[in-house]
Steps between C-alpha positions, in 0.01 A plus 500: 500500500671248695594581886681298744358330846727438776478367827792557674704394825612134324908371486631448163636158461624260222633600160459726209691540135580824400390588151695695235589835529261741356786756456673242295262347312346812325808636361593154405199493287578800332852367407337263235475791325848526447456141288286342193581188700324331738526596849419278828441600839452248770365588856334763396228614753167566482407829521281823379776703376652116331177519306494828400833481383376205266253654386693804380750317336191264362433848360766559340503185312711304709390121521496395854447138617419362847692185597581240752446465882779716582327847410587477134510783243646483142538819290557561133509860361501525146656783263127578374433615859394816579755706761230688689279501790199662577373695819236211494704240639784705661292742710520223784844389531820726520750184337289561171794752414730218494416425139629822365870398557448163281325626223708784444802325472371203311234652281643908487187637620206477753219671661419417887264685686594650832438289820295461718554271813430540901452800604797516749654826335683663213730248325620718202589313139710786448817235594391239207452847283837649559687148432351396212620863350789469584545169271378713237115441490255851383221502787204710554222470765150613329170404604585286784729260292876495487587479105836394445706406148849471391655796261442446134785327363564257816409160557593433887529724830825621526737368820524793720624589905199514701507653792146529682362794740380238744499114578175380266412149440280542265766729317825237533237239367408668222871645413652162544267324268526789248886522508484097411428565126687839469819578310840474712505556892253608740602546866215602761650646777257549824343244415234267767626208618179352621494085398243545303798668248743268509250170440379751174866531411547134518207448300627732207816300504364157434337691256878597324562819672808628601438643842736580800495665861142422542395452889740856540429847445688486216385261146697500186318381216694377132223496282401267236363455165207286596357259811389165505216339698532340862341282798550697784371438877418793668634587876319463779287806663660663768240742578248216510776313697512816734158526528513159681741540677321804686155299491684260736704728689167650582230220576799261639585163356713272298506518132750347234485767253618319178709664255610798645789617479652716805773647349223703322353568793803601736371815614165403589622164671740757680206672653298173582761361689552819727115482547518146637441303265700195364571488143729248374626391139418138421537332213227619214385750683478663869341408813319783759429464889324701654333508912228778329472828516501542856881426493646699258658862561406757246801597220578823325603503174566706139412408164731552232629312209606117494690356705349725743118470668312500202187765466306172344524377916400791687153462543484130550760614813326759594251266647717277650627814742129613562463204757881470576629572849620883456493745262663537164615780243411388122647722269383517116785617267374351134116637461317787638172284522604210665307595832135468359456129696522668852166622545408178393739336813351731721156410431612126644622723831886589370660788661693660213576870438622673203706744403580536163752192403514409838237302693541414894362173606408393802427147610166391651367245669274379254272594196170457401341353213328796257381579142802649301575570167829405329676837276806335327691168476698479838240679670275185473793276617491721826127506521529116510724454732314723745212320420667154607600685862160686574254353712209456336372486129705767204333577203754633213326673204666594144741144512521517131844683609610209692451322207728653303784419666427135734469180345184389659543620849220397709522133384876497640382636837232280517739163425736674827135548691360819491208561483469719230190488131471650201118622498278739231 
């Protein structure tokens, strides 16, 4: 199992490019289902959950092709496909569900296994459940799989007035490529507005779609008889663009962080900049000052749904404030879970307290270098961001969850100048 070395107190200068976004990419993938034509996805980035995505489709019977420079991917999905995946190849990542949606609407039926994912807390399916029922689809859950199938005597989902429980993804994802191929109007109301949405939306358009409202809470969807096949470039990473962004902020330096995109990053930028550090829009991309650590004054802040601080930056903030000047309130709204990489901090010398969704930290001077072990996605971010501040050498065990979500991490740190290997 790989594990991550780092030997921290080094600036971060230069630049880095910003891969595609994960959270676009994977439902992207899953909207070649919706065609028997050839789909293209450029900047697509290389990741675990990327791979595993392939590979379930792969299953399937979908005929994916690497191509060009540019992270490449074409996809073809044929009617002889078969609409279901297995426990196999979902147990691992949560956006596996995103293939129900597609195949229901385009081939009337499918079988997808529940999800699995990071372990950061209950994240219900009973959203995706509820809206595809309401567009007239018969669904069971049995064995661990949700079964789903139109009514005998119908050929498409039915339009329908969705109204979700809660703000999903996941669920406006999956509803929005669904409602694509259905009968007459679908209009999700509560719907996220994360970017990741709107670059799908724009996706399924070039695709023929007829698709309005996407980017606000509320999406209305005329649906068509069939979809065509695309090129499509997906959007840049803001988490990975975030996760930068705090790397700096913490270690001090000057980076050119190409690609980014601030307006999907407002609230985080927001937070930077009261900190003390200089973030300012340039063209491709942003730029980040920072004096270190030493300079910055700790921030409180809330997660909640885009455009507000998103629960996907917590952690990697969270160690920012544990060697900023003060103390700081960091409030977890979205998962019950999302605490699990503070005993880890604390291991490096954090002062950080829990209690229940609310964890106080307090700034220190320093920390110092340790073995930890990395428990979800974000959670390694943090890890490695401490790392780059301790004094000393960090060890981070189980970084096959970095992996999943960061386009080659350590080589981009080590082209700013950390020092920072990927060992066995």
């Amino acid at each position: 199992m790989d594990k991550l070395l780092i030997s921290g107190g080094r600036q971060l200068h230069g630049t880095v490019s910003i891969s595609g976004a994960k959270n676009a990419t994977l439902p992207e993938m899953c909207a070649a289902l919706l065609t028997d034509e050839p789909v293209n996805l450029i900047n697509v980035p290389r990741l675990q959950d990327v791979a595993t995505m392939r590979k379930l489709l792969d299953h399937m019977g979908v005929q994916t092709q690497t191509h060009g420079e540019r992270g490449g991917i074409s996809l073809c999905a044929p009617a002889s496909l078969t609409p279901e995946a297995p426990y196999v190849l979902v147990k691992t990542m949560r956006a596996s569900v995103l293939a129900l949606g597609p195949l229901l609407a385009r081939f009337g039926h499918a079988k997808v296994s529940l999800p699995g994912g990071c372990a950061i807390g209950s994240r219900p399916v009973d959203q995706h459940i509820k809206g595809l029922t309401a567009m007239g689809a018969e669904m069971v859950v049995e064995h661990g799989y949700m079964v789903a199938k139109l009514p005998a005597g119908r050929s498409r989902l039915q339009g329908a007035r969705i109204a979700t429980d809660m703000v999903t993804v996941t669920g406006t994802e999956n509803l929005l490529m669904a409602a694509t191929l259905a009968e007459g109007e679908t209009i999700l109301e509560n719907a996220a507005q994360e970017p990741e949405i709107p670059d799908l939306a724009e996706m399924l358009i070039s695709m023929g779609a007829r698709i309005e409202g996407h980017g606000s809470s509320r999406i209305r969807i005329q649906g068509v008889d069939r979809l065509h096949g695309c090129t499509h470039q997906v959007v840049a990473d803001r988490i990975e663009a975030g996760t930068f962004l705090c790397a700096v902020a913490a270690t001090g330096g000057d980076v050119l962080v190409r690609h980014a995109r601030i307006d999907h990053l407002e609230a985080v930028v927001e937070k930077l900049r009261d900190a003390g550090v200089t973030v300012s829009k340039v063209e491709d991309g942003m730029r980040v000052q920072s004096a270190g650590a030493a300079q910055l004054k700790a921030q409180s802040f809330r997660t909640t749904e885009y455009p507000g601080f998103p629960t996907d930056m917590q952690a990697q903030f969270m160690a920012l404030n544990a060697v900023a000047q003060g103390t700081a309130m960091v409030t977890e709204t979205i998962f019950e879970n999302r605490f699990m990489h503070v005993n880890e901090l604390v291991r490096l010398g954090a002062n950080i307290q829990i209690d229940g969704k609310v964890s106080l930290v307090e700034g220190v001077a320093r920390l110092s270098g340790a073995t930890v072990m990395a428990t979800d996605l974000r959670a390694s971010a943090s890890l490695v961001i401490a790392g780059l501040v301790a004094e000393g050498d960090t060890l981070i065990d189980r970084i096959y969850h970095l992996d999943r979500g960061y386009d080659q991490m350590e080589t981009k740190l080590r082209a700013l100048g950390a020092h920072i290997e990927r060992v066995k």
